[in-house]
Short mmCIF file of C-alpha atoms and ligand atoms in Angstrom, two decimals:
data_model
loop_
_atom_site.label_atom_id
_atom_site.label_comp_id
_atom_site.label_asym_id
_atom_site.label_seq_id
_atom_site.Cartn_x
_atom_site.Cartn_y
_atom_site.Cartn_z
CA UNK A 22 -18.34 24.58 -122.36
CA UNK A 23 -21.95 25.37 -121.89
CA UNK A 24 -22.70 29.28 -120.64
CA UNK A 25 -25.70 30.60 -119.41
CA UNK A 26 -27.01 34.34 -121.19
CA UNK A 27 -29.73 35.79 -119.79
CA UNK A 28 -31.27 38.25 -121.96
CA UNK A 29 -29.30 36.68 -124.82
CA UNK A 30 -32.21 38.30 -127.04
CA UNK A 31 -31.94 41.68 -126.17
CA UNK A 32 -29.65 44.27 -127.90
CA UNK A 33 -26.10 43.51 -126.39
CA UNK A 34 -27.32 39.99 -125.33
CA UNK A 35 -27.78 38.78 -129.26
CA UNK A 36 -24.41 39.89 -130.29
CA UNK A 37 -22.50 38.29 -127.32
CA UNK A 38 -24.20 35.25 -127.88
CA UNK A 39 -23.02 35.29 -131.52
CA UNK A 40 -19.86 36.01 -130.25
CA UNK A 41 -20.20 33.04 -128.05
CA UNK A 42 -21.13 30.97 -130.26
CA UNK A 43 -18.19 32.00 -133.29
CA UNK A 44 -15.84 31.48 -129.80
CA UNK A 45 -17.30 27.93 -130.01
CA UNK A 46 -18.99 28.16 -126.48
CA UNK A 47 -22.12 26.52 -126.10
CA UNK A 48 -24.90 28.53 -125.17
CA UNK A 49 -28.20 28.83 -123.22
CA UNK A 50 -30.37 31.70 -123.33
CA UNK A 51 -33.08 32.65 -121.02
CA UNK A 52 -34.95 35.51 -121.78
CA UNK A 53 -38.59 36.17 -120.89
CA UNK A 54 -39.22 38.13 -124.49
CA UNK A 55 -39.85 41.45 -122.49
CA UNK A 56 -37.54 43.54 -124.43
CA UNK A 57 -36.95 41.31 -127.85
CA UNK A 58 -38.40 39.14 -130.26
CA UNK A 59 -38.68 35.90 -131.03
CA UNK A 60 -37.25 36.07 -134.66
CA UNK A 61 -33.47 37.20 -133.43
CA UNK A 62 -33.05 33.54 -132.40
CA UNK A 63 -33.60 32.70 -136.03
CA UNK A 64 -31.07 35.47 -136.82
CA UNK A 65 -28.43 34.38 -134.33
CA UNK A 66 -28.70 30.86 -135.74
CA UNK A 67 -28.35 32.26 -139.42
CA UNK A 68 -25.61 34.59 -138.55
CA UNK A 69 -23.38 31.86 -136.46
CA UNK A 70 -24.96 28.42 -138.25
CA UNK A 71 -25.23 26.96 -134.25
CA UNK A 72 -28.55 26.62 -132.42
CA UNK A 73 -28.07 27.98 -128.90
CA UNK A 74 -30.90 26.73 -126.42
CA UNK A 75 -33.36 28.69 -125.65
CA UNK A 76 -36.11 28.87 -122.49
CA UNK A 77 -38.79 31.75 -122.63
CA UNK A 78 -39.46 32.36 -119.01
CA UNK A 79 -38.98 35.42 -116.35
CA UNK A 80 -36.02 34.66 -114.19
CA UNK A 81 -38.31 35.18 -111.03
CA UNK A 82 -39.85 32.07 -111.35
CA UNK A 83 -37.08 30.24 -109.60
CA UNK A 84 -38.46 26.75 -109.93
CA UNK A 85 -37.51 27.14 -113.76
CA UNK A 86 -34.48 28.80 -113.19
CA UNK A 87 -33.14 25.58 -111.46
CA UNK A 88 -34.79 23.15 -113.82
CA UNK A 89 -32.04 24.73 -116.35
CA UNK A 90 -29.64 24.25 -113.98
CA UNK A 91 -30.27 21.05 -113.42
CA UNK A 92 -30.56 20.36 -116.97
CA UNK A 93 -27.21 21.85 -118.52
CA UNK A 94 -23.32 21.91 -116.77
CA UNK A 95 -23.43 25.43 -116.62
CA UNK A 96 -19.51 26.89 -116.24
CA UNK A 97 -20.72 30.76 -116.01
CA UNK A 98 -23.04 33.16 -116.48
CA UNK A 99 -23.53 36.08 -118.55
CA UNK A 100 -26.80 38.39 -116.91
CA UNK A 101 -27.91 40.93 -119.61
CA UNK A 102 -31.53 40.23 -117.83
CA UNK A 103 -32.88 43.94 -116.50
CA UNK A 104 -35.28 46.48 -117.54
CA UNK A 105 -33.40 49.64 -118.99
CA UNK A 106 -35.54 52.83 -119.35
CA UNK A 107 -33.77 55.69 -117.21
CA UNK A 108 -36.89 57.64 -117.98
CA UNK A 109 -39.66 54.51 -117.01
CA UNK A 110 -37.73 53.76 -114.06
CA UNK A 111 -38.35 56.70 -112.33
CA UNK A 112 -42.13 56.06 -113.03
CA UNK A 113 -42.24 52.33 -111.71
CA UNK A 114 -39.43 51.90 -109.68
CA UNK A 115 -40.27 48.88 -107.77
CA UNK A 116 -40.39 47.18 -111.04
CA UNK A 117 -37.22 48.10 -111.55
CA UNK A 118 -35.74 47.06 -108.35
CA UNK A 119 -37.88 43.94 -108.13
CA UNK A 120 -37.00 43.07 -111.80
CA UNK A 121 -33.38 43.72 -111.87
CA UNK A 122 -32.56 42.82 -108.36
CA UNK A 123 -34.78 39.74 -107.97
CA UNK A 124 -33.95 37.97 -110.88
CA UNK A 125 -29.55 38.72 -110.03
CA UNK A 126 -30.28 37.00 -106.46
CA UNK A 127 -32.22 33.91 -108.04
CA UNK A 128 -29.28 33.30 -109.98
CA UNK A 129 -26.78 33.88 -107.73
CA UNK A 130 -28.95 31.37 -105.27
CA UNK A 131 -27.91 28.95 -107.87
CA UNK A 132 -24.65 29.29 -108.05
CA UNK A 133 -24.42 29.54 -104.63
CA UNK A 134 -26.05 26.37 -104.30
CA UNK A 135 -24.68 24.13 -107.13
CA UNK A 136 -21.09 25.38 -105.82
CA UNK A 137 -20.39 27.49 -109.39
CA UNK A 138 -18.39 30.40 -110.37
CA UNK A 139 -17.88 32.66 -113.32
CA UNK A 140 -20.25 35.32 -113.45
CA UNK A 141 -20.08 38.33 -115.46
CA UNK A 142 -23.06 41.82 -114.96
CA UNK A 143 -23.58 44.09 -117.01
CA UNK A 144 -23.13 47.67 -115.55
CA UNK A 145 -23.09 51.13 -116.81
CA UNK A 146 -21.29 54.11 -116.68
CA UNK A 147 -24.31 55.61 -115.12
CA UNK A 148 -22.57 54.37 -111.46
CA UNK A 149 -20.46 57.42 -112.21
CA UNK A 150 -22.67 60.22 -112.50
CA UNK A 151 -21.15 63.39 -113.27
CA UNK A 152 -18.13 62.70 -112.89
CA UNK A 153 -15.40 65.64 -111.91
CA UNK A 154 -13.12 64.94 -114.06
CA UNK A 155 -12.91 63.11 -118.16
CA UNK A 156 -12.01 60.50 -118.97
CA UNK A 157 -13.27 58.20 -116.21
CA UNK A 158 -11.30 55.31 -115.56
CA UNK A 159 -12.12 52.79 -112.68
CA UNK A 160 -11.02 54.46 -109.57
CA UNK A 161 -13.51 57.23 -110.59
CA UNK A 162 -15.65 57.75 -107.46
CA UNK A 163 -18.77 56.51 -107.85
CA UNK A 164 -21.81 58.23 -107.27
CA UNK A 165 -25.40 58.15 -106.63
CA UNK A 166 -27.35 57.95 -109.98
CA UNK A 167 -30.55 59.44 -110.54
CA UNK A 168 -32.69 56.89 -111.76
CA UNK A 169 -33.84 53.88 -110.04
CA UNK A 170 -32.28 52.10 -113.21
CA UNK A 171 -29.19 53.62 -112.52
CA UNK A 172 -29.73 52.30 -108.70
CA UNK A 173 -30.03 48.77 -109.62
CA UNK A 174 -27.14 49.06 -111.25
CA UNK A 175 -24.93 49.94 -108.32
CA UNK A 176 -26.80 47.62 -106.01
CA UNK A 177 -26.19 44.40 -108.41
CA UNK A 178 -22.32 45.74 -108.56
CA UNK A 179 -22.53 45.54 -104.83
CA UNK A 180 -24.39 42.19 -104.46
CA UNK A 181 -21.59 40.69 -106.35
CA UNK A 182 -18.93 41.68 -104.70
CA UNK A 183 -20.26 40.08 -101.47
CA UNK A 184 -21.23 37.07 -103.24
CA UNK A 185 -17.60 36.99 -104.64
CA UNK A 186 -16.02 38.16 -100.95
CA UNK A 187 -18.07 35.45 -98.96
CA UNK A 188 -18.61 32.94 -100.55
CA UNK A 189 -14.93 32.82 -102.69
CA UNK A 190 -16.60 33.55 -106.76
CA UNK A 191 -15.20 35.00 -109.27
CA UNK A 192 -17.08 37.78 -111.17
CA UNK A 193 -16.95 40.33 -113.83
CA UNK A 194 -18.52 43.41 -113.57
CA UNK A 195 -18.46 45.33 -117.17
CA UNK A 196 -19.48 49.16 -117.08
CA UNK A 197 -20.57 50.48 -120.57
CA UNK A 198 -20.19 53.55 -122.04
CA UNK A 199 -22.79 54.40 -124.86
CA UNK A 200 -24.02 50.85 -126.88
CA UNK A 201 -24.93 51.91 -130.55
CA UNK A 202 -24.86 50.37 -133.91
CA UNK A 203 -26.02 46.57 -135.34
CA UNK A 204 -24.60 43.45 -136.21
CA UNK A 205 -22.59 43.70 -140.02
CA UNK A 206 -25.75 41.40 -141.29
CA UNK A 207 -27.94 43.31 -140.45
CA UNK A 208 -30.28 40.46 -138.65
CA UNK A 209 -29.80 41.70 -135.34
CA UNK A 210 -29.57 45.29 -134.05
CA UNK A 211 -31.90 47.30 -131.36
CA UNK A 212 -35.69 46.76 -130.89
CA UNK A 213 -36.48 49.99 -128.75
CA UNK A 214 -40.09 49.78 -127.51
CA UNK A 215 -42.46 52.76 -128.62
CA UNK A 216 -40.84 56.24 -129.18
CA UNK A 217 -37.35 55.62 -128.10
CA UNK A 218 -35.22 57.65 -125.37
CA UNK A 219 -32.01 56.95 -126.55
CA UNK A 220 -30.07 59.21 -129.29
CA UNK A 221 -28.97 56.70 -131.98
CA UNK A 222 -32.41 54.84 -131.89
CA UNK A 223 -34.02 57.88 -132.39
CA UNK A 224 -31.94 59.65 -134.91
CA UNK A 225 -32.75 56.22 -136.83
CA UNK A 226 -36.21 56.61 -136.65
CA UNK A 227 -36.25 60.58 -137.77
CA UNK A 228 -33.74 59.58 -140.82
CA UNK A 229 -36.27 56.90 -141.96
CA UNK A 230 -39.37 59.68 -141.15
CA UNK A 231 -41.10 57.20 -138.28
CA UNK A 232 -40.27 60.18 -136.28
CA UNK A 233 -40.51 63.94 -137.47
CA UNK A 234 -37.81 65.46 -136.21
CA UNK A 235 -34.75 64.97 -134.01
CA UNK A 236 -35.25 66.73 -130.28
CA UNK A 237 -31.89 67.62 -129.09
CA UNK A 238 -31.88 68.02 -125.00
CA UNK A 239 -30.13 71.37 -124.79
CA UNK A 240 -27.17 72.96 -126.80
CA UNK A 241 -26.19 75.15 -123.89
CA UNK A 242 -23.90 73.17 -122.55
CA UNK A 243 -20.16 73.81 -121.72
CA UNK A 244 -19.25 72.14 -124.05
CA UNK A 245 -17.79 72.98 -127.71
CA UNK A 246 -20.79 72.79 -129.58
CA UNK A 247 -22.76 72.84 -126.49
CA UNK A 248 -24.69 69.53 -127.13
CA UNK A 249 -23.88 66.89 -124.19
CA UNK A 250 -21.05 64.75 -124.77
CA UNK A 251 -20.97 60.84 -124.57
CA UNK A 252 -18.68 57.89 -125.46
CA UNK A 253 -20.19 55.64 -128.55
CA UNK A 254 -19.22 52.07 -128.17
CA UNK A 255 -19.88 50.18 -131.35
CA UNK A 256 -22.33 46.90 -130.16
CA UNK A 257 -20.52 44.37 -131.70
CA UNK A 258 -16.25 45.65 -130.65
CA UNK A 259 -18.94 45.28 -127.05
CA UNK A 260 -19.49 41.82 -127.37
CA UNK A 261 -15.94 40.91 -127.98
CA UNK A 262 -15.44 42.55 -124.83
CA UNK A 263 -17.75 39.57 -123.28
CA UNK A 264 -15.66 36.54 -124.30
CA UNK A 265 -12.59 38.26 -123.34
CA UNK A 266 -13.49 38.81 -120.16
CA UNK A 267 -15.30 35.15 -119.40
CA UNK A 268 -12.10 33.89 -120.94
CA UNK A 269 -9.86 36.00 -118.42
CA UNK A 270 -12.27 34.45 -115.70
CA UNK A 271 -12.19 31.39 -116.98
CA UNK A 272 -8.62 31.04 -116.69
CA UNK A 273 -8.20 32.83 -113.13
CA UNK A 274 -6.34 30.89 -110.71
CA UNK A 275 -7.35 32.35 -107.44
CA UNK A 276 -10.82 31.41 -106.00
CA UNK A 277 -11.81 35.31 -105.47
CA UNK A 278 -11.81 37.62 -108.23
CA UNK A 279 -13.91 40.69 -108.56
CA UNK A 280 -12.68 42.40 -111.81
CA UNK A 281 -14.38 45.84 -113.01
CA UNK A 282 -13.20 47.33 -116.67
CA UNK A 283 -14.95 50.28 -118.57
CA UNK A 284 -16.22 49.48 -121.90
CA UNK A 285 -15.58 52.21 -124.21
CA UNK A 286 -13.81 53.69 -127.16
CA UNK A 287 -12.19 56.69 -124.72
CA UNK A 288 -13.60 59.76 -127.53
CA UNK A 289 -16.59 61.65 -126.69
CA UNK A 290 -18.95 63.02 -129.59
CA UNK A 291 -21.30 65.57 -129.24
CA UNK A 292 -24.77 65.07 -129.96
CA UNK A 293 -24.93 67.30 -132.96
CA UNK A 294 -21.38 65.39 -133.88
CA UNK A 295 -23.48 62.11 -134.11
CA UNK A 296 -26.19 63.69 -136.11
CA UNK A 297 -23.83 64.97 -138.61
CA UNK A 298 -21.46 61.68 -138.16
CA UNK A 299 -25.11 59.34 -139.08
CA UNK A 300 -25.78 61.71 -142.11
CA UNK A 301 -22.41 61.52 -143.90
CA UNK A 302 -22.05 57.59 -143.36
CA UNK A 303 -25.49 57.23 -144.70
CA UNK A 304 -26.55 60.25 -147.07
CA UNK A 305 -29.71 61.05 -145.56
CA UNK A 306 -31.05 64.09 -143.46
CA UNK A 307 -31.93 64.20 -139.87
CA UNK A 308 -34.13 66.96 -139.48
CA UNK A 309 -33.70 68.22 -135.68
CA UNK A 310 -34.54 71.02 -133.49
CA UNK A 311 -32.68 72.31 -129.81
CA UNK A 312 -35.21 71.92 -127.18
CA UNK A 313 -34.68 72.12 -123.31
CA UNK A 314 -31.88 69.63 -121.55
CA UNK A 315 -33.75 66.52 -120.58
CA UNK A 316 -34.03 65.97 -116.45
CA UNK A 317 -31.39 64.21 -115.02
CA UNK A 318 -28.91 64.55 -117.93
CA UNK A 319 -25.28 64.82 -117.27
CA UNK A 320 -22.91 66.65 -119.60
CA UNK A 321 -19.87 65.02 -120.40
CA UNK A 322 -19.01 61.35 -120.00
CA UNK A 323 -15.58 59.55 -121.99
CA UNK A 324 -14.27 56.44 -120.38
CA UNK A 325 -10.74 55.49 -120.25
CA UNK A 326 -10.89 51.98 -121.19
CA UNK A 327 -6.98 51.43 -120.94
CA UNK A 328 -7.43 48.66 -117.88
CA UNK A 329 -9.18 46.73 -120.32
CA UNK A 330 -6.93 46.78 -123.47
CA UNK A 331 -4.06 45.76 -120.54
CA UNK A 332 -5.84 43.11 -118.92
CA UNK A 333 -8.48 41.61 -121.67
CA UNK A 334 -6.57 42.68 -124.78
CA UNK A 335 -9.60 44.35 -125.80
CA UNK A 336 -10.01 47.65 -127.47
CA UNK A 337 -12.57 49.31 -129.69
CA UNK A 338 -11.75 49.24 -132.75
CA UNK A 339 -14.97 50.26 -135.15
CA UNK A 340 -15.38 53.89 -135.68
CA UNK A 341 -18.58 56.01 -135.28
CA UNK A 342 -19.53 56.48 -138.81
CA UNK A 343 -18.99 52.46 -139.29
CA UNK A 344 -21.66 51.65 -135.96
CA UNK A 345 -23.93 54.72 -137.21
CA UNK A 346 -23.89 53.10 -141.12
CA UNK A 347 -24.91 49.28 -139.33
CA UNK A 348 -27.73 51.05 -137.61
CA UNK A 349 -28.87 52.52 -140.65
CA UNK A 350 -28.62 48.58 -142.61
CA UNK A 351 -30.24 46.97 -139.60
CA UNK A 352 -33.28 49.93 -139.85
CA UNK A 353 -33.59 49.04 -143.72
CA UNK A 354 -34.16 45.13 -142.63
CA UNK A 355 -36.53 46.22 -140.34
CA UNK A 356 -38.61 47.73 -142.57
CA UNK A 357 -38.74 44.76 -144.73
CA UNK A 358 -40.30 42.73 -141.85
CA UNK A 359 -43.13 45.13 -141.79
N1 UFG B 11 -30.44 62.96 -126.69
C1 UFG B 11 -31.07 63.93 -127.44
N2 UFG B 11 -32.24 63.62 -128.03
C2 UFG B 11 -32.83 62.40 -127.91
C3 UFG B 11 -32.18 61.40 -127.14
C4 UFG B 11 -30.99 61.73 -126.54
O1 UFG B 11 -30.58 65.05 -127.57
O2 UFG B 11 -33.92 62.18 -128.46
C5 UFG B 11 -29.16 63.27 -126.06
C6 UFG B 11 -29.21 63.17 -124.55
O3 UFG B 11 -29.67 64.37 -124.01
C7 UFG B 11 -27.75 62.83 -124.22
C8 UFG B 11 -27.28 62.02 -125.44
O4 UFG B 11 -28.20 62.32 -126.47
O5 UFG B 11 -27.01 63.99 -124.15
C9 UFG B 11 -27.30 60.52 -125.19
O6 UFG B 11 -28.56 60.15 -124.68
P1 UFG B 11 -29.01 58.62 -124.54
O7 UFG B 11 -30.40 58.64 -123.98
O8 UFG B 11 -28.81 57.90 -125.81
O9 UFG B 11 -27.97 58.04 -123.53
P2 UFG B 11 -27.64 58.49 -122.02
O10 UFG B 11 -26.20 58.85 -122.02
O11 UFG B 11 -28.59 59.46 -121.49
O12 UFG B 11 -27.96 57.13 -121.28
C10 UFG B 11 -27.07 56.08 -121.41
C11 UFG B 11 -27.77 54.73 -121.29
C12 UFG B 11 -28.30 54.50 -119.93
C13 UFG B 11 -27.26 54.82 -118.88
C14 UFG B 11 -26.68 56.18 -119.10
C15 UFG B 11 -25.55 56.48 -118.17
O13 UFG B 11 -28.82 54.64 -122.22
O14 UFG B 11 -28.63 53.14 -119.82
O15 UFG B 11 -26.14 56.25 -120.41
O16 UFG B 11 -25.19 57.81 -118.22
F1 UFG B 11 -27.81 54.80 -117.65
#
């Protein structure tokens, strides 16, 4: 059963794919090399020993987009596809929206089109916001996010649900906590572009002395240590989460189905508890200093991720030291390619 990744290069993309792949699904990738690298497609074929197809083009250029269609029975889709930087999207955010909007409703045309089903989006917790009250399980009102990222986020969640309400599809749509940590290889982990935003990435970079020193937004808030508080979801326990879900779709009876499940491990750690957490799994310093909270920064987010343990059979199993020792491997092999 052939399914369609887009993005299957990218960070969470590569290690679902691998997880397609060990699930023995056959797999196409599109991904327009925005955000990876050519040389993970080696490494997925290493790690799995299966070739997955692969087409290097940008989903808005429809005419291709259906030429894979026409070329493969595709029985669902997996859409990692979108730009990601809270911080760029703010700066350019009619790439954003034309980017990660665009490229959903070209697919979507497809399916529409060639009468197909099974489609699961990646969202993000950021459709919460602050939320009131911890953990945040799926009933959590939603709110406006900040960033234009976080926009396109909760306009593709809503896209789908009318293309699942009118025209009878079934769809996925997965909300993720914190991604962190590499494949157990160590061939396929993040590629952040240029300085990166995100803590782990970052805190890799300052361990291996790319970076100087660790900034840490703010340690005033109300919070123990008062460093801001997320939920770490190891990348790979993520992926799982993908063929459990397409599987649960897969086997759906009814012709509608709009499913939503939080992806997380339901613990927050502060920042300063991942700094310390990364320097005991991997003996090495992370020189930091407390600077100023970042804009737009919220202070607490845990998900409860019990819907999908009851549903998918899914649960998080690897533990923050385990991700935060991958990350460190996957760094390493990095700096062999140099
Ligand atoms: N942080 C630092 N220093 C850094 C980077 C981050 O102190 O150099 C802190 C942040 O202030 C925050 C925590 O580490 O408190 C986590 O920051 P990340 O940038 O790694 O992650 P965010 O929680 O801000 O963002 C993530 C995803 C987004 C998503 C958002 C939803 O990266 O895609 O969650 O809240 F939109």
């Amino acid at each position: 059963m052939t399914i369609l990744v887009t993005g299957g290069l990218g960070y969470i993309g590569s290690h679902t794919v691998v997880e397609l792949l060990n699930n023995n699904f056959d797999v196409v990738i599109v991904d327009d090399l925005s955000n990876s690298e050519k040389f993970i497609l080696k490494n997925i074929e290493e790690v799995t020993g299966k070739k997955p197809v692969f087409y290097p083009f940008d989903l808005k250029r429809k005419e291709l987009l259906s030429q894979v269609f026409d070329a493969h029975e595709i029985a669902g889709c997996i859409n990692f596809a979108a730009y990601k930087a809270v911080g760029e999207s703010q700066e350019k955010p009619l790439d954003y929206y034309e980017n990660n909007l665009f490229t959903l409703i070209n697919i979507l045309q497809e399916f529409k089109r060639r009468n197909l089903s099974n489609f699961i989006f990646s969202s993000s917790c950021t459709v919460y916001g602050q939320a009131d009250e911890q953990p945040i399980d799926e009933n959590t009102p939603l709110k406006t996010p900040e960033s234009s990222y976080g926009k396109t986020k909760q306009m593709g969640e809503e896209i789908l649900k009318d293309f699942a309400t009118a025209y009878q599809k079934k769809v996925t749509l997965l909300r993720y906590f914190n991604p962190i940590g590499s494949h157990p290889s160590a061939l396929l982990g993040e590629l952040p572009l240029g300085i990166p935003n995100n803590l782990v990435p970052y805190v890799t970079q300052t361990a291996s002395k790319i970076r100087e020193k660790l900034s840490i937004w703010g340690n005033d808030y109300p919070t123990a240590d008062g460093t801001a508080i997320r939920d770490y979801i190891y990348v790979v326990d993520l992926a799982k989460a993908h063929v459990k879900a397409l599987q649960k779709l897969l086997d759906e009876t009814s012709e509608t189905v709009i499913d939503i499940y939080n992806l997380g491990t339901g613990k927050g750690s502060s920042v300063l508890e991942v700094v310390e957490a990364f320097e005991r799994a991997n003996h090495v310093e992370v020189p930091y200093q407390i600077c100023e909270r970042r804009a737009g920064d919220i202070t607490v987010a845990f998900a409860n991720a019990d819907k999908a343990e009851r549903e998918l059979g899914w649960k998080a199993e690897t533990i923050l030291e385990e991700a935060l020792r991958t990350t460190w491997e996957w760094q390493k092999y990095l700096q062999t390619r140099i």
